[in-house]
Backbone as CSV, one residue per row, in Angstrom:
resi,resn,N_x,N_y,N_z,CA_x,CA_y,CA_z,C_x,C_y,C_z
1,UNK,8.195,1.562,20.766,8.429,1.565,19.192,7.242,1.846,18.472
2,UNK,7.040,3.111,17.584,5.873,2.939,16.715,6.940,2.945,15.260
3,UNK,6.754,1.679,14.247,7.038,1.514,13.120,6.915,0.834,12.532
4,UNK,6.579,1.332,11.219,6.270,0.533,9.479,7.067,0.697,8.316
5,UNK,7.286,-0.550,8.011,8.710,-0.935,7.177,7.666,-1.232,6.161
6,UNK,6.696,-1.719,5.664,6.060,-1.478,4.403,4.552,-0.297,4.130
7,UNK,5.891,0.446,3.169,4.812,2.053,2.598,5.001,1.821,1.139
8,UNK,3.945,2.816,0.927,4.379,2.861,-0.874,4.196,4.214,-0.956
9,UNK,4.494,4.491,-1.875,4.525,6.494,-3.098,3.118,6.026,-3.758
10,UNK,3.320,7.412,-4.539,2.690,7.384,-5.752,3.114,6.452,-6.941
11,UNK,4.453,6.980,-6.447,5.409,6.105,-8.108,4.731,4.601,-8.680
12,UNK,4.679,4.084,-7.710,3.817,2.387,-7.850,2.142,2.713,-8.721
13,UNK,2.085,3.653,-9.150,0.462,4.177,-9.625,-0.287,3.731,-9.549
14,UNK,-0.485,2.896,-8.314,-1.632,2.610,-7.636,-1.919,3.063,-6.161
15,UNK,-1.445,4.800,-5.575,-1.118,4.817,-4.245,-1.299,6.748,-4.398
16,UNK,-1.011,7.092,-3.484,-1.541,8.474,-3.597,-0.203,8.924,-2.513
17,UNK,0.192,10.187,-3.076,1.400,10.814,-1.659,2.278,10.386,-2.270
18,UNK,3.577,11.766,-2.154,4.329,11.015,-2.588,5.347,10.865,-1.177
19,UNK,6.370,10.381,-1.405,7.862,10.164,0.037,7.877,11.363,1.127
20,UNK,7.441,11.924,1.208,7.469,13.218,1.841,6.497,13.254,2.154
21,UNK,5.260,13.014,1.933,3.750,13.242,2.342,3.394,11.923,3.814
22,UNK,4.086,10.754,3.069,4.183,9.835,4.240,4.815,10.456,5.526
23,UNK,6.340,10.360,4.710,6.916,11.011,6.078,6.559,12.199,6.954
24,UNK,6.051,13.250,6.764,5.381,14.159,7.575,3.545,13.592,8.357
25,UNK,3.630,12.770,7.455,2.063,11.930,8.259,3.077,10.639,9.551
26,UNK,4.079,10.468,9.121,4.602,9.766,10.611,4.959,10.607,11.081
27,UNK,5.300,11.401,11.079,5.929,12.348,12.094,5.133,13.388,12.923
28,UNK,3.915,13.190,12.491,3.043,12.871,13.171,1.804,12.508,13.758
29,UNK,2.404,11.353,13.323,1.336,9.984,14.026,2.409,9.537,15.369
30,UNK,3.497,10.185,15.704,4.395,9.881,16.323,5.636,8.994,16.350
31,UNK,5.821,8.321,14.524,6.272,6.889,14.645,7.624,7.722,14.815
32,UNK,8.768,5.943,15.042,9.779,6.602,15.367,10.851,6.040,14.068
33,UNK,10.392,5.290,13.758,11.719,4.644,12.265,9.947,4.514,10.917
34,UNK,9.995,4.911,9.626,9.482,4.640,9.066,10.506,4.657,7.440
35,UNK,9.913,2.786,6.992,10.794,2.096,5.716,9.480,2.974,4.962
36,UNK,10.229,3.245,3.503,9.492,3.189,2.619,10.100,1.853,1.238
37,UNK,9.214,1.304,1.013,9.528,0.119,0.170,8.054,0.208,-1.232
38,UNK,8.756,0.849,-1.867,7.889,0.574,-2.941,7.961,-0.263,-3.918
39,UNK,7.142,-0.799,-4.547,7.254,-2.163,-5.731,8.325,-1.706,-6.586
40,UNK,9.576,-2.687,-6.887,10.437,-2.129,-7.165,9.996,-3.018,-9.284
41,UNK,10.256,-2.245,-9.576,10.526,-2.004,-11.324,11.877,-3.031,-11.778
42,UNK,11.830,-3.537,-13.237,12.428,-4.908,-13.556,12.666,-4.578,-14.864
43,UNK,14.405,-4.584,-15.002,14.141,-3.410,-16.036,14.608,-4.369,-17.101
44,UNK,14.060,-5.506,-17.822,13.746,-5.735,-18.511,12.157,-5.903,-18.770
45,UNK,11.489,-5.850,-17.597,10.003,-6.270,-18.051,8.736,-5.613,-17.272
46,UNK,8.090,-5.101,-17.308,7.028,-4.179,-16.824,6.003,-5.020,-16.162
47,UNK,6.408,-5.850,-14.988,4.817,-6.853,-14.087,4.428,-6.118,-14.083
48,UNK,4.020,-5.002,-13.791,2.880,-4.311,-13.730,2.562,-3.075,-12.228
49,UNK,1.890,-2.337,-12.117,1.341,-1.506,-10.862,3.041,-1.093,-10.123
50,UNK,3.140,-1.123,-10.739,5.095,0.244,-10.161,5.053,0.743,-11.057
51,UNK,6.229,1.446,-10.153,7.288,2.550,-11.153,8.047,2.091,-12.377
52,UNK,8.138,2.975,-13.590,8.681,2.460,-15.094,10.320,2.316,-13.920
53,UNK,11.513,1.391,-14.905,12.422,1.350,-14.097,13.504,2.100,-14.283
54,UNK,13.051,3.110,-15.058,13.627,4.565,-15.514,13.498,5.752,-14.187
55,UNK,12.386,5.377,-13.812,12.327,6.160,-12.332,12.842,5.957,-11.070
56,UNK,13.560,4.778,-11.118,13.938,4.039,-9.852,15.421,5.007,-9.163
57,UNK,15.876,6.040,-9.710,16.647,6.496,-9.190,16.448,7.586,-9.075
58,UNK,15.138,8.094,-9.539,14.317,9.069,-8.527,13.484,9.208,-7.653
59,UNK,13.207,7.618,-7.375,12.675,6.904,-6.001,13.792,7.467,-5.135
60,UNK,14.917,6.533,-5.364,15.922,6.724,-4.322,16.411,8.246,-3.795
61,UNK,16.222,9.164,-5.039,16.492,10.506,-4.337,15.537,11.118,-3.925
62,UNK,14.348,10.794,-3.533,13.120,11.021,-2.902,13.424,10.882,-1.884
63,UNK,14.031,9.485,-1.239,14.085,9.100,-0.079,15.237,9.470,0.745
64,UNK,16.308,9.379,-0.211,17.543,10.201,0.368,17.529,12.133,1.196
65,UNK,16.401,12.575,-0.370,15.968,13.615,0.137,15.340,14.146,1.451
66,UNK,13.878,13.406,1.722,13.546,13.202,2.550,14.008,13.004,4.121
67,UNK,15.364,11.709,3.966,16.243,11.702,5.447,17.436,12.702,5.342
68,UNK,17.995,13.933,4.463,18.332,14.783,4.855,17.711,15.856,5.901
69,UNK,16.396,15.800,4.854,15.376,17.208,5.565,14.432,16.922,7.002
70,UNK,13.893,15.195,7.312,13.761,14.971,8.486,13.966,14.080,9.254
71,UNK,15.966,13.876,9.298,16.334,12.632,9.429,16.631,13.189,10.706
72,UNK,16.069,14.598,11.630,16.277,14.478,13.287,15.129,14.767,13.665
73,UNK,14.178,14.216,13.097,12.433,13.839,13.767,12.110,12.646,13.749
74,UNK,12.640,11.707,13.093,12.913,10.251,12.359,13.456,9.284,11.787
75,UNK,13.717,8.268,12.068,14.544,6.787,11.153,14.150,6.668,9.791
76,UNK,14.049,7.028,8.793,13.549,6.808,7.449,14.252,5.957,6.923
77,UNK,14.272,4.797,6.279,14.650,3.941,5.420,14.545,3.925,4.022
78,UNK,15.271,3.495,3.481,14.792,3.179,1.800,15.193,1.672,1.782
79,UNK,13.978,1.491,0.849,14.150,0.189,0.771,13.245,-0.414,-0.186
80,UNK,13.185,-1.399,-0.710,12.105,-1.836,-2.215,11.241,-3.222,-1.253
81,UNK,9.820,-2.783,-1.471,8.728,-4.584,-2.151,9.254,-5.450,-3.021
82,UNK,9.914,-6.473,-2.884,10.265,-7.041,-4.593,9.957,-8.708,-4.633
83,UNK,8.993,-9.308,-5.376,9.330,-10.535,-5.747,10.900,-11.079,-5.871
84,UNK,10.863,-12.670,-5.747,11.708,-13.217,-5.815,12.074,-14.026,-7.208
85,UNK,13.158,-13.961,-7.549,12.714,-14.603,-8.899,14.284,-15.201,-9.597
86,UNK,14.483,-15.946,-9.638,16.351,-16.827,-9.867,16.796,-15.560,-11.066
87,UNK,16.108,-15.454,-11.948,16.528,-14.212,-13.210,17.292,-13.340,-13.080
88,UNK,17.402,-12.787,-11.610,17.278,-10.981,-11.204,18.473,-11.236,-9.809
89,UNK,18.448,-12.869,-10.050,19.102,-12.519,-8.027,20.577,-11.299,-8.222
90,UNK,20.792,-11.551,-9.458,22.203,-10.434,-9.860,21.657,-8.711,-9.175
91,UNK,20.260,-8.594,-9.537,19.844,-6.957,-9.312,19.562,-7.189,-8.157
92,UNK,18.987,-8.002,-7.478,18.596,-7.631,-6.229,19.529,-7.765,-4.746
93,UNK,21.292,-8.476,-5.365,22.259,-7.738,-4.947,22.604,-6.274,-5.105
94,UNK,22.295,-6.283,-6.163,23.021,-4.541,-6.575,21.864,-4.083,-5.821
95,UNK,20.703,-4.287,-5.717,20.018,-2.873,-4.205,19.998,-3.125,-3.964
96,UNK,21.710,-3.832,-3.070,21.531,-4.161,-1.775,22.885,-3.320,-1.353
97,UNK,23.468,-3.107,-2.293,25.245,-2.509,-2.747,24.885,-1.136,-3.391
98,UNK,24.975,-1.161,-5.365,25.024,-0.138,-5.906,24.123,0.678,-5.750
99,UNK,22.822,0.555,-5.256,21.177,1.280,-5.338,21.197,1.510,-3.765
100,UNK,22.015,1.294,-2.944,22.234,1.368,-1.550,20.936,1.507,-0.336
101,UNK,20.108,0.224,-1.195,19.249,-0.076,-0.084,19.344,-0.643,0.928
102,UNK,18.977,-0.259,2.187,18.588,-0.385,3.473,18.294,-1.592,3.609
103,UNK,17.068,-2.245,3.271,16.451,-3.069,3.568,15.352,-3.767,1.944
104,UNK,14.895,-5.030,1.889,14.095,-5.838,0.895,13.010,-6.174,1.899
105,UNK,11.824,-6.191,1.408,10.435,-7.077,1.754,10.430,-8.141,0.308
106,UNK,9.911,-9.408,1.221,9.780,-9.947,-0.125,8.265,-10.424,0.221
107,UNK,7.444,-10.056,-0.950,6.247,-9.758,-1.693,5.971,-10.770,-2.557
108,UNK,6.201,-12.022,-3.105,5.802,-12.451,-3.418,4.341,-12.493,-4.564
109,UNK,4.161,-11.453,-5.266,2.813,-11.564,-5.880,2.525,-12.064,-7.178
110,UNK,4.371,-12.591,-7.697,4.233,-13.533,-8.537,5.481,-14.741,-8.951
111,UNK,5.731,-15.944,-9.620,7.421,-16.391,-8.701,7.469,-17.044,-10.099
112,UNK,8.480,-17.801,-10.261,9.053,-18.502,-11.109,8.698,-19.722,-11.991
113,UNK,8.107,-20.366,-12.663,7.373,-21.959,-12.731,8.532,-21.922,-14.432
114,UNK,9.538,-22.666,-14.458,10.175,-23.292,-15.867,10.179,-22.165,-16.693
115,UNK,10.642,-21.225,-16.124,11.550,-20.334,-17.060,9.643,-19.050,-17.033
116,UNK,8.849,-19.004,-16.467,7.300,-18.466,-16.940,7.179,-17.975,-15.625
117,UNK,6.455,-16.870,-15.334,6.342,-16.174,-14.434,4.840,-16.526,-13.626
118,UNK,4.615,-16.714,-12.682,2.515,-17.616,-12.215,2.485,-16.374,-11.211
119,UNK,0.926,-15.242,-10.943,0.481,-14.343,-10.447,-0.403,-15.169,-9.418
120,UNK,0.265,-14.857,-8.319,-0.280,-15.582,-7.070,-1.498,-15.616,-7.289
121,UNK,-2.590,-13.878,-8.152,-3.617,-14.216,-8.004,-4.105,-15.279,-8.700
122,UNK,-3.726,-15.522,-9.801,-4.225,-16.679,-10.742,-4.311,-18.123,-10.452
123,UNK,-3.752,-18.429,-8.999,-3.424,-19.676,-8.681,-5.055,-20.378,-8.452
124,UNK,-5.341,-21.240,-8.713,-6.607,-22.023,-8.754,-6.881,-23.311,-8.326
125,UNK,-5.854,-23.928,-8.111,-5.637,-25.589,-7.171,-4.772,-25.162,-5.874
126,UNK,-4.799,-26.120,-4.565,-3.702,-25.821,-3.587,-2.109,-26.604,-4.209
127,UNK,-2.524,-27.210,-5.182,-1.257,-28.408,-4.945,-0.171,-26.201,-5.961
128,UNK,-0.711,-26.496,-6.917,0.112,-24.997,-6.945,0.536,-24.583,-5.679
129,UNK,-0.212,-24.012,-4.485,0.098,-23.346,-3.665,1.816,-23.634,-3.086
130,UNK,1.914,-24.357,-2.993,3.048,-25.884,-2.628,4.116,-24.970,-3.372
131,UNK,4.030,-24.381,-5.217,4.736,-24.114,-5.662,5.035,-22.463,-5.081
132,UNK,4.481,-21.901,-4.804,4.391,-20.737,-4.136,4.634,-20.869,-2.888
133,UNK,4.990,-21.576,-2.181,5.645,-21.429,-0.847,7.275,-21.948,-0.872
134,UNK,7.051,-22.398,-2.350,8.909,-23.249,-2.399,9.261,-22.197,-3.182
135,UNK,8.912,-20.908,-3.693,10.121,-20.180,-4.319,9.751,-19.516,-3.471
136,UNK,9.445,-19.245,-1.786,9.361,-18.107,-0.888,10.098,-18.989,-0.067
137,UNK,10.969,-19.896,0.093,12.217,-20.924,0.658,12.823,-20.562,0.102
138,UNK,12.957,-20.198,-1.282,14.106,-20.384,-2.219,14.553,-18.581,-1.959
139,UNK,13.565,-18.031,-1.790,13.953,-16.275,-1.809,14.241,-16.415,-0.200
140,UNK,13.805,-16.592,0.540,14.462,-16.204,2.104,16.325,-17.076,2.492
141,UNK,15.923,-17.844,2.045,17.419,-18.785,2.103,18.423,-17.570,1.658
142,UNK,18.313,-16.743,0.226,19.557,-15.468,-0.154,19.545,-15.030,0.940
143,UNK,18.936,-14.257,2.301,19.848,-13.653,2.896,18.850,-12.129,2.664
144,UNK,18.598,-11.538,1.452,18.360,-10.535,0.969,17.496,-10.350,1.783
145,UNK,16.633,-11.052,2.449,14.884,-10.112,3.164,15.108,-9.513,3.941
146,UNK,14.243,-8.511,4.782,14.196,-8.682,6.056,12.685,-8.887,6.581
147,UNK,12.227,-8.791,5.676,10.948,-9.023,5.465,9.934,-9.516,5.097
148,UNK,9.052,-10.884,5.299,8.102,-11.679,4.560,6.539,-10.907,4.850
149,UNK,6.540,-10.177,3.266,4.418,-9.413,3.422,4.134,-10.302,2.840
150,UNK,3.044,-10.164,3.589,1.411,-11.059,3.585,1.829,-12.722,3.404
151,UNK,2.604,-13.310,3.842,2.785,-14.665,3.539,1.514,-15.706,2.742
152,UNK,0.289,-14.981,3.499,-0.796,-15.969,3.365,-1.461,-15.098,2.353
153,UNK,-1.078,-14.457,1.319,-1.431,-13.605,0.360,-2.778,-14.759,-0.126
154,UNK,-2.794,-15.734,-0.714,-2.665,-16.758,-1.549,-4.643,-16.899,-0.510
155,UNK,-5.052,-16.621,0.411,-6.107,-16.643,0.670,-6.893,-15.939,0.112
156,UNK,-6.533,-15.011,-0.582,-7.898,-14.053,-1.287,-8.803,-15.198,-2.556
157,UNK,-7.762,-16.086,-2.891,-8.513,-17.250,-3.857,-9.278,-17.955,-3.540
158,UNK,-9.152,-18.233,-1.825,-10.168,-18.825,-1.434,-10.741,-20.217,-1.935
159,UNK,-9.414,-20.779,-1.886,-9.154,-22.369,-1.869,-9.608,-22.766,-0.639
160,UNK,-9.412,-24.844,-0.978,-10.244,-25.016,-0.059,-8.825,-25.175,0.588
161,UNK,-8.895,-25.273,2.335,-7.908,-25.362,3.512,-7.458,-26.695,3.616
162,UNK,-6.943,-28.061,2.710,-6.445,-29.400,2.344,-5.155,-29.426,3.186
163,UNK,-4.293,-30.422,2.893,-3.457,-30.775,2.880,-2.843,-29.914,2.399
164,UNK,-2.636,-29.566,1.310,-1.890,-29.264,0.838,-1.621,-27.571,1.358
165,UNK,-2.852,-27.020,1.640,-2.288,-25.413,2.647,-2.139,-26.188,3.691
166,UNK,-1.680,-26.479,4.171,-1.061,-26.701,5.462,-0.260,-27.066,5.454
167,UNK,0.503,-27.795,4.339,2.181,-28.078,4.003,2.709,-26.879,3.385
168,UNK,1.656,-26.250,3.325,2.824,-24.446,2.167,3.173,-23.969,3.224
169,UNK,1.777,-23.590,4.434,1.567,-22.863,5.470,3.002,-23.485,6.302
170,UNK,3.117,-24.520,6.381,4.484,-25.099,7.169,5.626,-25.091,6.454
171,UNK,6.153,-24.869,5.523,6.813,-24.671,4.356,7.479,-23.443,4.812
172,UNK,6.329,-22.336,4.627,7.050,-20.417,4.605,7.105,-20.398,6.129
173,UNK,6.620,-20.875,7.247,6.612,-20.604,8.683,8.238,-21.242,9.083
174,UNK,8.528,-22.835,8.359,9.402,-23.299,8.718,11.191,-21.845,8.559
175,UNK,10.914,-22.520,6.876,11.673,-20.727,6.626,12.083,-19.963,6.837
176,UNK,10.746,-19.115,7.152,11.192,-17.652,8.155,11.681,-18.116,9.266
177,UNK,11.110,-19.105,10.013,11.573,-19.395,11.328,13.805,-19.748,11.290
178,UNK,14.005,-20.426,10.663,15.286,-20.861,10.183,16.280,-19.707,9.628
179,UNK,15.437,-18.643,8.466,16.695,-17.934,8.315,16.170,-16.703,9.230
180,UNK,15.578,-16.537,10.271,15.241,-14.957,11.312,14.352,-14.305,10.286
181,UNK,13.871,-14.012,9.476,12.868,-13.425,9.337,11.447,-13.149,9.555
182,UNK,11.386,-11.949,10.144,9.288,-12.152,10.815,8.829,-12.434,9.368
183,UNK,7.080,-12.527,10.006,6.059,-12.877,9.221,4.958,-11.689,8.897
184,UNK,4.359,-10.954,8.153,4.469,-9.762,8.185,2.414,-9.681,8.373
185,UNK,2.057,-9.274,9.454,0.900,-9.592,9.234,0.160,-7.888,8.659
186,UNK,-0.473,-8.066,7.349,-0.860,-7.736,6.588,-2.309,-6.512,6.774
187,UNK,-2.177,-5.088,7.401,-3.648,-4.519,7.188,-3.981,-4.227,5.718
188,UNK,-3.685,-4.393,5.187,-4.172,-4.169,3.080,-5.283,-5.134,3.687
189,UNK,-4.809,-6.465,4.058,-5.637,-7.452,3.773,-6.985,-6.972,4.974
190,UNK,-7.213,-6.357,5.932,-8.138,-6.248,6.683,-9.037,-5.282,5.983
191,UNK,-8.440,-4.291,5.145,-8.738,-3.005,4.774,-9.748,-3.448,3.805
192,UNK,-9.089,-5.105,2.761,-10.318,-5.637,1.651,-11.315,-6.150,2.010
193,UNK,-11.236,-6.661,3.526,-12.333,-7.300,3.659,-12.911,-8.426,3.843
194,UNK,-14.081,-9.071,4.494,-14.026,-10.233,4.716,-14.548,-11.385,3.352
195,UNK,-14.058,-12.396,3.409,-14.476,-13.223,2.047,-15.177,-14.333,2.887
196,UNK,-15.761,-15.299,1.954,-16.864,-16.256,1.744,-16.119,-17.374,1.526
197,UNK,-15.902,-18.337,2.406,-15.715,-19.799,1.279,-16.192,-21.003,2.436
198,UNK,-15.510,-22.250,2.124,-15.415,-23.423,3.272,-15.193,-23.200,4.410
199,UNK,-14.711,-22.424,4.795,-14.024,-22.371,5.761,-15.839,-20.748,6.646
200,UNK,-16.046,-20.539,5.857,-16.689,-19.320,6.618,-16.214,-18.540,6.503
201,UNK,-16.588,-17.025,7.225,-16.239,-15.995,6.573,-15.831,-15.700,7.645
202,UNK,-14.119,-15.086,7.104,-13.135,-14.629,7.201,-11.977,-13.569,6.661
203,UNK,-11.278,-13.327,6.985,-10.397,-11.910,6.113,-9.481,-13.194,5.188
204,UNK,-9.495,-13.028,3.893,-8.889,-13.750,2.854,-7.430,-13.417,3.621
205,UNK,-7.004,-12.611,4.039,-5.579,-12.650,4.912,-5.486,-11.449,5.681
206,UNK,-5.241,-11.381,6.762,-4.342,-12.305,7.575,-5.241,-13.657,8.106
207,UNK,-5.327,-14.702,7.282,-6.445,-16.056,7.259,-5.692,-16.752,8.566
208,UNK,-6.731,-16.728,9.145,-7.025,-17.487,10.427,-6.063,-18.594,10.289
209,UNK,-6.272,-19.434,9.405,-5.856,-20.724,9.637,-4.286,-20.968,9.033
210,UNK,-3.701,-19.884,8.808,-2.406,-19.399,8.399,-1.950,-19.001,9.883
211,UNK,-2.528,-18.252,10.816,-2.007,-17.767,11.543,-1.896,-18.588,12.790
212,UNK,-2.603,-19.695,12.809,-3.075,-20.661,14.156,-1.946,-21.141,14.213
213,UNK,-1.528,-21.636,13.279,-0.354,-22.127,13.322,1.283,-21.126,13.457
214,UNK,0.639,-20.398,12.955,2.639,-18.880,13.449,2.549,-18.951,15.024
215,UNK,0.974,-19.205,15.401,1.086,-19.119,17.126,1.891,-20.282,17.725
216,UNK,2.779,-19.841,18.830,4.079,-20.908,19.047,4.936,-21.554,18.667
217,UNK,5.205,-21.135,16.976,5.892,-21.589,16.155,7.229,-21.075,16.524
218,UNK,6.948,-20.067,17.149,8.487,-19.570,17.179,8.933,-18.359,16.004
219,UNK,8.442,-18.259,15.044,7.852,-17.287,14.122,8.145,-15.709,14.596
220,UNK,8.987,-14.609,14.192,8.974,-13.561,14.534,7.385,-12.638,13.584
221,UNK,6.988,-11.720,14.556,5.782,-11.050,13.540,5.835,-9.662,13.886
222,UNK,6.076,-8.937,12.511,5.736,-7.719,11.956,4.438,-7.157,12.077
223,UNK,3.942,-6.429,12.278,2.590,-5.927,11.973,2.622,-4.179,10.933
224,UNK,2.459,-4.768,9.877,2.771,-3.659,8.556,0.979,-2.849,8.365
225,UNK,1.219,-1.472,7.805,-0.064,-0.742,6.855,0.171,-1.131,5.308
226,UNK,0.983,-1.715,5.131,0.406,-1.555,3.335,0.552,-0.053,2.780
227,UNK,0.827,0.701,3.522,-0.410,1.675,3.499,-0.119,2.955,1.538
228,UNK,-0.739,2.350,1.099,-0.832,3.138,-0.062,-1.534,4.569,-0.318
229,UNK,-1.662,5.239,1.329,-1.655,6.502,1.389,-1.765,6.908,2.468
230,UNK,-1.286,8.190,2.686,-0.619,8.261,4.081,-1.735,8.582,5.197
231,UNK,-3.083,8.507,4.754,-3.727,8.363,6.142,-3.800,6.995,6.963
232,UNK,-3.301,6.636,6.049,-3.292,4.685,6.292,-2.335,4.109,7.403
233,UNK,-1.551,5.251,7.189,-0.221,4.589,8.164,-0.010,3.708,9.258
234,UNK,-1.468,4.243,10.332,-2.029,4.168,11.199,-3.072,3.483,11.665
235,UNK,-3.562,3.517,10.839,-5.396,3.446,10.577,-6.036,2.806,11.715
236,UNK,-7.236,2.449,11.312,-7.806,1.404,12.710,-7.782,0.148,11.924
237,UNK,-7.275,0.016,10.489,-6.998,-1.218,10.377,-6.146,-1.876,10.603
238,UNK,-4.870,-1.316,10.748,-3.451,-1.221,11.433,-4.127,-1.922,12.661
239,UNK,-4.819,-0.991,14.147,-5.084,-2.028,15.466,-5.902,-3.113,15.093
240,UNK,-6.311,-3.210,14.050,-7.060,-4.497,14.199,-6.076,-5.922,13.869
241,UNK,-5.050,-5.628,12.899,-3.866,-6.459,13.179,-3.168,-6.620,14.766
242,UNK,-3.227,-5.803,15.285,-2.637,-5.541,16.264,-3.565,-6.667,17.706
243,UNK,-5.032,-6.621,17.340,-5.955,-7.392,17.965,-5.731,-8.339,17.948
244,UNK,-5.436,-8.900,16.517,-5.465,-10.253,15.466,-4.192,-10.915,16.639
245,UNK,-3.219,-10.141,16.623,-1.795,-10.693,17.112,-1.924,-10.919,18.386
246,UNK,-2.363,-9.719,19.098,-2.455,-9.895,20.497,-3.971,-11.241,20.308
247,UNK,-4.156,-11.444,19.709,-5.301,-12.708,20.324,-4.694,-14.098,19.984
248,UNK,-3.795,-13.955,19.340,-3.033,-15.586,19.109,-1.683,-15.585,19.986
249,UNK,-1.746,-14.782,20.316,-0.412,-14.717,21.316,1.631,-14.432,20.672
250,UNK,0.944,-13.689,19.217,1.902,-13.963,18.714,3.573,-13.148,18.589
251,UNK,4.511,-13.292,18.746,5.992,-12.432,19.138,6.060,-11.368,18.292
252,UNK,5.340,-10.378,18.407,5.733,-9.130,17.566,7.015,-8.233,17.881
253,UNK,7.784,-7.977,16.630,8.732,-7.322,16.890,8.387,-6.194,15.908
254,UNK,9.081,-4.831,15.942,8.914,-3.813,15.770,10.536,-2.874,15.353
255,UNK,11.640,-3.237,15.514,12.349,-2.660,14.243,13.232,-3.999,14.146
256,UNK,12.705,-4.367,12.341,13.390,-4.643,11.983,14.942,-4.964,11.870
257,UNK,16.280,-5.909,11.478,17.511,-5.989,11.534,17.554,-5.736,9.760
258,UNK,17.899,-4.492,9.549,18.398,-4.295,8.186,19.623,-4.213,7.792
259,UNK,19.513,-4.149,6.286,20.959,-4.963,5.859,22.279,-3.646,6.068
260,UNK,22.038,-2.955,5.491,22.546,-1.734,5.631,22.399,-0.285,6.593
261,UNK,23.057,0.332,7.591,22.546,0.882,8.223,23.113,2.855,8.018
């Protein structure tokens, strides 16, 4: 099967192409399943790099319309990439009921600390990485998420890989296995290129220190384009991620368990 569950569109304000553009590209590339998972807007605060909350139903309509038009050519799913924060627990539940989302992707770009949100980009010490991992663990335990996006996202911060980083990695992997949520190897990390730190030259993510621990852990793995342009849906960077998974002997799956059919 050829599938992708991490797909954005122009509504997030940092991508190109409409839902229909991605669907048509997926059909040309021979995809079996395409999941649209644009960044979730929140009702009471603009966290940036996402559609306005007022556009939420327009996005849902775009996906539903494309499902009607192209449903005989591929399976199109309505999803969202969203963070987990306690204050929005009811909202996440409503996405899977009232809003009709078929799956949620946990992309923890920021998280709640004592009532305040912390950007993952702003983490400047490895102790804080443990708080990041705990927020992911709490999110996965809700059972709402079908995929954990870029779990090694903190690798962009070029922090030293110390005992805290190992503990963070173990916590995330153990939670993914316990809750049967696949971990994502993210092609957008490959597109960002090589970083240089105390570990040498490597991708910020997928970070080799993280994925060497995933190997043999029993965790399931999904490869995602995380595309913000239709042309990137199945590009050479996605293939590099497939090669990474093959080299590590990871348990790659193609089809996610979604919440609604």
